[in-house]
Amino acid sequence: MKFTLSALATTAIVGLTAGMGQAQTSLLQPTPDMICGGVGEAGQWMGGTPEASDIATATDPLTLTGLPIALEGNTVGIFSLSSAMDVRVEAQPAGGGDSVIELYDDGGTLVLTDDDSGGGWASRAETQLQPGNYCLLARGYAGGDLVTDMRVGRLEHETITAGLAGGFFGDDDSYFVGIDACTPETEATPLGNGPLDAQLAEGGGVSVANTISGVPYYRFTLASPQAISITAENPQADPYIYFFDGTGALMAENDDYQSLNSRINFTAPLPAGDYCIGMRALGNPNLPVTVSVTGYDAAAALAELYDRGDAAPPMDGSYPIIDLGLLPGRSVRDAQISGQRATWYVFEVDQHGAIVIDAVEVTDSDPLIILFNDLGQEIAFNDDSGGTLNSQITARVQAGRYLLAVRQYSDNYQGIIRIATERFVPAP
């Protein structure tokens, strides 16, 4: 059976047939709707054009000013890197607004997020990026409206945010924004009585609960090399964790690993020695946060990746996947999706062409969808398509099997999502 292209999908999948060579060539150019898994669909190039938006070659930082963000909305700036380097991303809200920034790579994977590291209610983060296209998204905290400036630049470029007073320069001259480093002189609460090795071997690890305002640092010791996981849990406090070695060097940091909780996994054993956990709250610092140090469990960590849609599960029956069989020309189904735990579907395509997948709110939902091939390689990702909270993916496909993850943007949503698929094949 063959299908003609709908008006909705024509622009997205033009060029599928060999007879449309000119249109097919145009798809190779990076238009915003193709960048960052669809995040860049409503975005604009930070420098005005793709050529002028390369941070590696820009003389000055790239800035978008006076950007209005409506309730539950966002704005996106697109930039690129022609070589790997450290980059600073910022959002400076006006008039008492509270910004949140998210940085996505070209495949739509979230690289980082920040709320208040710019000082006050401004957002700021610094990280090393590889060559490619990136999308800087700014939104209001808790979906609020605001007007903001956004800037992307190299570390030597002038900033538009003040940063936090706790910032410092590290040994590599990179500026760290967040909290003071946990050095041997820093006052910190000990975890456990002596080295944690025995408690880690027993499987329970160690866990304590305190407010971040009362206990911002914890210190512990490993007597032998150990692979560990560190978690900080209480979404209302929105904890951000930093991990330091015994000298005060920052080894890792994390925010929003799962919902607004945080986690750092060390999959390779850490050397024996002293370590320190530092925290700050992006939410309420006076609420108790449960901090745990446990042995790293590879199987459990892999299951969590499947649950979140960050990796595709194997199709061997060991993980629940709903089999849709051969995908028809059009299908519609509703699913109750609870929070960020993904519901997985597998379907088959019997010839090359294109598919359009929509995930639409029915009740209490902010859908997010991710498409993988049967090898577990991510093909497409989308959240918030067309200025709405709904999601849409348009992708070229070959004959074969595909996996689709459907989940909510956050655990605040527990409703019904309508999942619609349409198949298209080239005209003869």
Short mmCIF file of C-alpha atoms in Angstrom, two decimals:
data_model
loop_
_atom_site.label_atom_id
_atom_site.label_comp_id
_atom_site.label_asym_id
_atom_site.label_seq_id
_atom_site.Cartn_x
_atom_site.Cartn_y
_atom_site.Cartn_z
CA MET A 1 0.00 0.00 0.00
CA LYS A 2 1.28 3.49 -0.82
CA PHE A 3 0.36 6.81 0.65
CA THR A 4 0.51 10.37 -0.58
CA LEU A 5 2.15 13.07 1.48
CA SER A 6 -0.02 15.19 3.74
CA ALA A 7 0.47 18.94 3.77
CA LEU A 8 1.85 18.66 7.30
CA ALA A 9 4.64 16.31 6.33
CA THR A 10 5.43 17.50 2.80
CA THR A 11 7.99 20.12 3.79
CA ALA A 12 9.68 17.86 6.35
CA ILE A 13 10.21 14.88 4.07
CA VAL A 14 10.50 16.42 0.63
CA GLY A 15 13.36 14.90 -1.30
CA LEU A 16 12.68 11.23 -0.48
CA THR A 17 12.56 10.21 -4.13
CA ALA A 18 15.38 10.21 -6.58
CA GLY A 19 13.38 12.46 -8.85
CA MET A 20 13.58 15.29 -6.33
CA GLY A 21 17.34 15.70 -6.39
CA GLN A 22 17.36 19.45 -5.92
CA ALA A 23 15.02 19.34 -2.92
CA GLN A 24 17.00 16.43 -1.48
CA THR A 25 20.19 18.46 -1.62
CA SER A 26 18.53 21.30 0.27
CA LEU A 27 17.83 18.98 3.18
CA LEU A 28 21.56 18.73 3.78
CA GLN A 29 21.65 22.36 4.86
CA PRO A 30 21.16 22.89 8.62
CA THR A 31 17.76 24.55 8.96
CA PRO A 32 16.53 25.19 12.52
CA ASP A 33 13.86 22.46 12.44
CA MET A 34 16.60 19.86 11.74
CA ILE A 35 18.87 20.94 14.62
CA CYS A 36 18.98 19.56 18.17
CA GLY A 37 16.33 16.92 17.59
CA GLY A 38 13.73 19.58 16.82
CA VAL A 39 14.59 21.84 19.77
CA GLY A 40 15.86 24.41 17.26
CA GLU A 41 12.60 24.40 15.27
CA ALA A 42 11.48 27.80 16.55
CA GLY A 43 15.00 29.06 17.22
CA GLN A 44 17.21 31.69 15.65
CA TRP A 45 20.93 31.73 14.91
CA MET A 46 22.79 33.62 17.65
CA GLY A 47 24.86 35.48 15.06
CA GLY A 48 22.02 36.04 12.60
CA THR A 49 23.25 33.41 10.12
CA PRO A 50 24.88 29.96 10.46
CA GLU A 51 28.19 31.35 9.21
CA ALA A 52 28.23 34.13 11.82
CA SER A 53 27.21 31.82 14.70
CA ASP A 54 30.47 29.88 15.10
CA ILE A 55 31.77 30.67 18.59
CA ALA A 56 35.22 29.36 17.70
CA THR A 57 35.73 32.12 15.14
CA ALA A 58 33.57 34.90 16.62
CA THR A 59 35.49 38.01 17.65
CA ASP A 60 32.89 38.93 20.27
CA PRO A 61 30.33 36.91 22.23
CA LEU A 62 27.01 36.30 20.49
CA THR A 63 24.04 37.94 22.20
CA LEU A 64 20.28 37.99 21.68
CA THR A 65 18.63 40.82 23.60
CA GLY A 66 15.15 41.59 24.88
CA LEU A 67 13.72 38.14 24.15
CA PRO A 68 10.11 37.86 25.38
CA ILE A 69 9.11 34.48 26.85
CA ALA A 70 5.43 33.82 27.40
CA LEU A 71 3.89 31.71 30.16
CA GLU A 72 4.94 28.05 29.71
CA GLY A 73 7.00 29.14 26.69
CA ASN A 74 10.67 29.29 25.79
CA THR A 75 13.10 30.85 23.35
CA VAL A 76 16.01 29.16 21.56
CA GLY A 77 19.31 30.48 20.25
CA ILE A 78 21.36 28.30 17.88
CA PHE A 79 25.14 28.40 17.62
CA SER A 80 27.95 26.19 16.36
CA LEU A 81 31.55 25.26 17.07
CA SER A 82 34.11 24.45 14.40
CA SER A 83 36.58 23.20 17.02
CA ALA A 84 36.37 21.86 20.58
CA MET A 85 36.67 24.43 23.35
CA ASP A 86 35.29 25.73 26.65
CA VAL A 87 32.11 27.77 26.19
CA ARG A 88 30.01 29.94 28.49
CA VAL A 89 26.22 30.15 28.08
CA GLU A 90 24.11 32.73 29.94
CA ALA A 91 20.65 34.20 30.37
CA GLN A 92 20.17 37.53 32.12
CA PRO A 93 16.46 38.22 32.83
CA ALA A 94 15.09 41.73 33.16
CA GLY A 95 12.73 43.20 35.73
CA GLY A 96 13.01 40.53 38.39
CA GLY A 97 12.38 37.56 36.07
CA ASP A 98 13.80 34.13 36.91
CA SER A 99 15.40 32.30 33.97
CA VAL A 100 16.33 28.66 33.46
CA ILE A 101 18.64 27.58 30.64
CA GLU A 102 19.06 24.23 28.90
CA LEU A 103 21.79 23.39 26.39
CA TYR A 104 21.18 20.67 23.76
CA ASP A 105 23.60 19.10 21.31
CA ASP A 106 22.82 18.53 17.63
CA GLY A 107 21.11 15.22 18.33
CA GLY A 108 18.76 16.73 20.90
CA THR A 109 20.58 15.37 23.98
CA LEU A 110 20.49 17.63 27.03
CA VAL A 111 24.07 18.70 27.80
CA LEU A 112 23.41 20.86 30.86
CA THR A 113 20.79 22.89 32.66
CA ASP A 114 21.07 25.76 35.12
CA ASP A 115 18.77 28.01 37.12
CA ASP A 116 20.60 30.60 39.23
CA SER A 117 24.37 30.21 38.68
CA GLY A 118 24.48 33.62 37.01
CA GLY A 119 23.80 35.33 40.33
CA GLY A 120 20.40 36.55 41.52
CA TRP A 121 17.84 34.96 39.19
CA ALA A 122 20.19 34.79 36.18
CA SER A 123 21.44 31.54 34.61
CA ARG A 124 24.98 30.63 33.63
CA ALA A 125 27.10 27.57 32.88
CA GLU A 126 30.53 26.82 31.48
CA THR A 127 31.47 23.55 29.82
CA GLN A 128 33.70 22.02 27.16
CA LEU A 129 31.92 21.29 23.89
CA GLN A 130 32.90 19.31 20.81
CA PRO A 131 32.46 20.64 17.24
CA GLY A 132 28.86 20.77 16.05
CA ASN A 133 25.58 22.66 16.34
CA TYR A 134 24.02 23.51 19.71
CA CYS A 135 20.76 24.99 20.96
CA LEU A 136 20.56 27.24 24.02
CA LEU A 137 17.00 27.24 25.37
CA ALA A 138 15.79 29.77 27.93
CA ARG A 139 12.50 29.60 29.80
CA GLY A 140 10.94 31.07 32.90
CA TYR A 141 11.33 29.19 36.17
CA ALA A 142 8.16 27.13 36.82
CA GLY A 143 6.87 28.23 33.42
CA GLY A 144 6.75 31.93 34.31
CA ASP A 145 6.95 34.70 31.72
CA LEU A 146 9.93 37.04 31.44
CA VAL A 147 12.11 39.08 29.12
CA THR A 148 15.73 37.99 28.92
CA ASP A 149 19.05 38.46 27.15
CA MET A 150 20.98 35.33 26.09
CA ARG A 151 24.70 35.14 25.40
CA VAL A 152 27.14 32.49 24.22
CA GLY A 153 30.88 33.05 24.19
CA ARG A 154 34.32 31.72 24.93
CA LEU A 155 35.61 32.03 28.49
CA GLU A 156 37.67 35.12 27.63
CA HIS A 157 34.59 36.94 26.34
CA GLU A 158 32.75 39.50 28.45
CA THR A 159 29.83 38.14 30.48
CA ILE A 160 26.30 39.52 30.95
CA THR A 161 25.79 37.83 34.33
CA ALA A 162 27.59 38.48 37.61
CA GLY A 163 28.09 34.84 38.59
CA LEU A 164 28.00 33.63 42.18
CA ALA A 165 30.25 34.88 44.93
CA GLY A 166 31.39 31.30 45.46
CA GLY A 167 33.02 31.11 42.06
CA PHE A 168 36.76 30.55 41.78
CA PHE A 169 39.46 29.87 39.22
CA GLY A 170 40.69 26.29 39.02
CA ASP A 171 44.16 25.01 38.26
CA ASP A 172 43.35 25.00 34.54
CA ASP A 173 42.27 28.68 34.69
CA SER A 174 38.65 27.75 34.01
CA TYR A 175 36.10 29.64 36.06
CA PHE A 176 33.93 27.50 38.31
CA VAL A 177 30.55 28.91 39.28
CA GLY A 178 28.58 27.30 42.09
CA ILE A 179 30.07 26.83 45.56
CA ASP A 180 33.46 27.15 47.20
CA ALA A 181 35.75 24.19 46.61
CA CYS A 182 35.83 21.61 49.38
CA THR A 183 39.46 21.73 50.46
CA PRO A 184 41.01 19.89 53.44
CA GLU A 185 40.31 23.02 55.51
CA THR A 186 36.59 23.14 54.62
CA GLU A 187 34.22 22.27 57.45
CA ALA A 188 32.32 19.17 56.35
CA THR A 189 30.09 16.57 58.03
CA PRO A 190 31.64 13.06 58.00
CA LEU A 191 29.73 10.21 56.39
CA GLY A 192 30.04 6.93 58.27
CA ASN A 193 32.50 5.95 60.97
CA GLY A 194 35.76 5.47 59.19
CA PRO A 195 36.12 4.24 55.58
CA LEU A 196 32.89 3.32 53.77
CA ASP A 197 34.23 0.12 52.19
CA ALA A 198 32.43 -2.30 54.52
CA GLN A 199 29.09 -0.52 54.15
CA LEU A 200 29.45 -0.44 50.37
CA ALA A 201 30.28 -4.16 50.30
CA GLU A 202 27.11 -4.93 52.27
CA GLY A 203 25.08 -3.22 49.55
CA GLY A 204 23.44 -0.53 51.63
CA GLY A 205 26.07 2.19 51.56
CA VAL A 206 25.41 5.21 53.73
CA SER A 207 22.51 7.68 53.68
CA VAL A 208 21.76 10.84 55.68
CA ALA A 209 19.17 13.62 55.51
CA ASN A 210 19.87 17.28 56.32
CA THR A 211 19.03 20.69 54.93
CA ILE A 212 21.53 22.13 52.47
CA SER A 213 21.54 25.40 54.37
CA GLY A 214 22.57 23.50 57.51
CA VAL A 215 24.96 20.94 55.98
CA PRO A 216 26.38 22.01 52.61
CA TYR A 217 29.40 19.63 52.66
CA TYR A 218 29.99 15.94 53.46
CA ARG A 219 33.33 14.15 53.67
CA PHE A 220 34.12 10.44 53.44
CA THR A 221 37.05 8.06 52.96
CA LEU A 222 37.63 4.99 50.79
CA ALA A 223 40.24 2.50 52.02
CA SER A 224 40.36 0.68 48.68
CA PRO A 225 39.28 1.47 45.08
CA GLN A 226 35.49 1.56 44.79
CA ALA A 227 32.93 2.26 42.04
CA ILE A 228 30.23 4.38 43.67
CA SER A 229 27.03 6.32 43.08
CA ILE A 230 26.21 9.58 44.86
CA THR A 231 22.61 10.81 44.99
CA ALA A 232 20.84 13.84 46.44
CA GLU A 233 17.06 13.57 46.63
CA ASN A 234 14.24 16.04 47.28
CA PRO A 235 12.73 17.64 44.16
CA GLN A 236 11.37 20.59 46.14
CA ALA A 237 14.88 21.51 47.22
CA ASP A 238 16.22 20.83 43.69
CA PRO A 239 19.71 19.84 44.90
CA TYR A 240 22.83 20.42 42.80
CA ILE A 241 25.80 18.26 43.80
CA TYR A 242 29.54 18.73 43.31
CA PHE A 243 32.19 16.10 43.96
CA PHE A 244 35.75 16.96 45.00
CA ASP A 245 38.86 14.90 45.60
CA GLY A 246 40.92 15.23 48.78
CA THR A 247 42.77 18.31 47.51
CA GLY A 248 39.62 20.24 46.58
CA ALA A 249 39.78 19.60 42.82
CA LEU A 250 36.31 19.34 41.23
CA MET A 251 35.86 15.85 39.75
CA ALA A 252 32.18 15.91 38.74
CA GLU A 253 28.89 17.77 39.18
CA ASN A 254 25.25 17.06 38.42
CA ASP A 255 21.82 18.65 38.45
CA ASP A 256 18.48 17.06 37.51
CA TYR A 257 19.58 13.49 36.86
CA GLN A 258 16.09 12.24 37.59
CA SER A 259 13.33 14.82 37.89
CA LEU A 260 14.94 17.51 40.09
CA ASN A 261 17.06 15.02 42.01
CA SER A 262 20.77 14.64 41.27
CA ARG A 263 23.18 11.73 40.82
CA ILE A 264 26.83 11.15 39.96
CA ASN A 265 27.96 7.65 38.91
CA PHE A 266 31.59 6.60 39.01
CA THR A 267 31.51 3.45 36.90
CA ALA A 268 35.28 2.93 37.24
CA PRO A 269 36.62 2.52 40.79
CA LEU A 270 37.79 5.68 42.50
CA PRO A 271 41.23 5.39 44.09
CA ALA A 272 41.50 4.99 47.84
CA GLY A 273 41.52 8.38 49.56
CA ASP A 274 39.44 11.23 50.93
CA TYR A 275 36.51 12.78 49.05
CA CYS A 276 33.98 15.54 49.61
CA ILE A 277 30.41 16.18 48.42
CA GLY A 278 29.31 19.83 48.14
CA MET A 279 25.74 20.93 47.51
CA ARG A 280 23.58 23.93 46.80
CA ALA A 281 19.83 24.18 46.38
CA LEU A 282 18.19 25.57 43.28
CA GLY A 283 14.89 25.31 45.16
CA ASN A 284 14.29 25.60 48.91
CA PRO A 285 17.60 25.18 50.84
CA ASN A 286 15.76 24.69 54.13
CA LEU A 287 14.13 21.40 53.13
CA PRO A 288 15.82 18.10 54.04
CA VAL A 289 17.78 16.45 51.23
CA THR A 290 18.71 12.77 51.41
CA VAL A 291 22.33 12.25 50.41
CA SER A 292 23.48 8.69 49.72
CA VAL A 293 26.77 7.03 48.78
CA THR A 294 26.24 3.50 47.49
CA GLY A 295 28.15 0.96 45.44
CA TYR A 296 27.67 1.45 41.72
CA ASP A 297 25.24 -1.17 40.37
CA ALA A 298 25.75 -1.51 36.62
CA ALA A 299 22.53 -3.48 36.04
CA ALA A 300 20.43 -1.01 38.00
CA ALA A 301 22.07 1.94 36.25
CA LEU A 302 21.34 0.39 32.86
CA ALA A 303 17.69 -0.19 33.84
CA GLU A 304 17.44 3.47 34.82
CA LEU A 305 18.74 4.52 31.41
CA TYR A 306 16.01 2.41 29.80
CA ASP A 307 13.40 3.84 32.17
CA ARG A 308 14.29 7.40 31.21
CA GLY A 309 14.62 6.74 27.49
CA ASP A 310 18.31 7.64 27.55
CA ALA A 311 19.22 4.28 26.00
CA ALA A 312 17.23 1.68 24.09
CA PRO A 313 16.56 -1.64 25.88
CA PRO A 314 17.38 -4.98 24.23
CA MET A 315 14.51 -6.69 22.42
CA ASP A 316 15.12 -10.04 24.14
CA GLY A 317 12.17 -10.00 26.53
CA SER A 318 14.22 -8.83 29.53
CA TYR A 319 12.59 -5.38 29.49
CA PRO A 320 8.90 -4.58 28.84
CA ILE A 321 8.33 -3.39 25.26
CA ILE A 322 4.94 -3.16 23.53
CA ASP A 323 5.10 -4.76 20.07
CA LEU A 324 3.06 -2.83 17.48
CA GLY A 325 3.98 -5.21 14.65
CA LEU A 326 4.10 -3.94 11.08
CA LEU A 327 3.34 -0.22 11.15
CA PRO A 328 0.21 0.60 9.11
CA GLY A 329 -0.30 3.74 7.05
CA ARG A 330 -1.82 5.49 10.06
CA SER A 331 -2.37 4.48 13.65
CA VAL A 332 -3.59 6.21 16.81
CA ARG A 333 -3.45 4.93 20.38
CA ASP A 334 -3.73 6.41 23.87
CA ALA A 335 -1.41 5.53 26.75
CA GLN A 336 -1.31 6.41 30.44
CA ILE A 337 2.26 7.63 30.94
CA SER A 338 3.42 8.22 34.50
CA GLY A 339 6.19 10.75 34.91
CA GLN A 340 9.63 10.33 33.42
CA ARG A 341 9.49 6.53 33.22
CA ALA A 342 9.29 5.76 29.51
CA THR A 343 6.81 3.43 27.87
CA TRP A 344 8.57 1.59 25.05
CA TYR A 345 7.14 0.47 21.70
CA VAL A 346 8.71 -1.56 18.91
CA PHE A 347 7.38 -1.51 15.35
CA GLU A 348 8.43 -2.73 11.94
CA VAL A 349 8.69 -0.87 8.62
CA ASP A 350 8.68 -3.05 5.49
CA GLN A 351 10.17 -0.54 3.02
CA HIS A 352 12.11 2.68 3.03
CA GLY A 353 10.30 6.00 3.27
CA ALA A 354 9.43 8.34 6.13
CA ILE A 355 7.40 8.33 9.31
CA VAL A 356 5.75 11.12 11.26
CA ILE A 357 5.17 10.42 14.95
CA ASP A 358 3.04 12.74 17.09
CA ALA A 359 2.64 12.62 20.87
CA VAL A 360 -0.27 14.82 21.93
CA GLU A 361 -1.58 15.68 25.38
CA VAL A 362 -5.01 14.25 26.19
CA THR A 363 -4.88 14.93 29.93
CA ASP A 364 -2.17 16.23 32.28
CA SER A 365 0.78 15.65 29.94
CA ASP A 366 3.92 17.20 28.50
CA PRO A 367 5.03 14.48 26.05
CA LEU A 368 8.62 13.72 25.06
CA ILE A 369 9.48 11.13 22.39
CA ILE A 370 12.72 9.46 21.27
CA LEU A 371 13.19 7.18 18.25
CA PHE A 372 15.92 4.49 18.00
CA ASN A 373 16.86 1.91 15.39
CA ASP A 374 17.14 -1.78 16.26
CA LEU A 375 20.83 -1.35 17.16
CA GLY A 376 19.90 1.16 19.84
CA GLN A 377 21.20 4.20 17.93
CA GLU A 378 19.15 7.35 18.53
CA ILE A 379 17.55 8.63 15.31
CA ALA A 380 15.43 11.54 16.54
CA PHE A 381 14.30 13.30 19.70
CA ASN A 382 11.63 15.91 20.24
CA ASP A 383 9.99 17.90 22.99
CA ASP A 384 7.64 20.88 22.55
CA SER A 385 7.02 20.99 18.80
CA GLY A 386 5.33 23.90 17.04
CA GLY A 387 5.20 26.18 20.06
CA THR A 388 3.19 23.67 22.12
CA LEU A 389 3.98 21.07 24.77
CA ASN A 390 3.20 18.33 22.24
CA SER A 391 5.99 16.49 20.42
CA GLN A 392 6.56 15.46 16.81
CA ILE A 393 9.25 13.50 14.98
CA THR A 394 9.65 13.28 11.21
CA ALA A 395 12.35 10.84 10.14
CA ARG A 396 13.57 8.93 7.12
CA VAL A 397 13.55 5.18 7.71
CA GLN A 398 14.72 2.04 5.96
CA ALA A 399 13.03 -1.35 6.17
CA GLY A 400 13.58 -2.75 9.65
CA ARG A 401 12.53 -2.53 13.28
CA TYR A 402 12.46 0.63 15.39
CA LEU A 403 12.03 1.48 19.05
CA LEU A 404 10.03 4.44 20.34
CA ALA A 405 10.23 5.79 23.90
CA VAL A 406 7.33 7.94 25.13
CA ARG A 407 7.52 9.70 28.50
CA GLN A 408 6.53 12.85 30.32
CA TYR A 409 8.87 15.82 30.53
CA SER A 410 8.75 15.66 34.34
CA ASP A 411 7.26 13.61 37.13
CA ASN A 412 4.67 16.35 37.66
CA TYR A 413 2.71 14.90 34.72
CA GLN A 414 0.82 11.61 35.08
CA GLY A 415 -1.77 11.80 32.31
CA ILE A 416 -2.79 10.30 28.99
CA ILE A 417 -0.75 10.83 25.81
CA ARG A 418 -2.17 10.17 22.33
CA ILE A 419 0.46 8.60 20.06
CA ALA A 420 -0.17 8.85 16.32
CA THR A 421 2.00 7.49 13.51
CA GLU A 422 1.85 8.03 9.75
CA ARG A 423 3.93 6.21 7.14
CA PHE A 424 4.95 7.58 3.76
CA VAL A 425 6.74 5.89 0.86
CA PRO A 426 8.27 7.47 -2.28
CA ALA A 427 5.95 7.91 -5.22
CA PRO A 428 6.84 5.70 -8.22
#
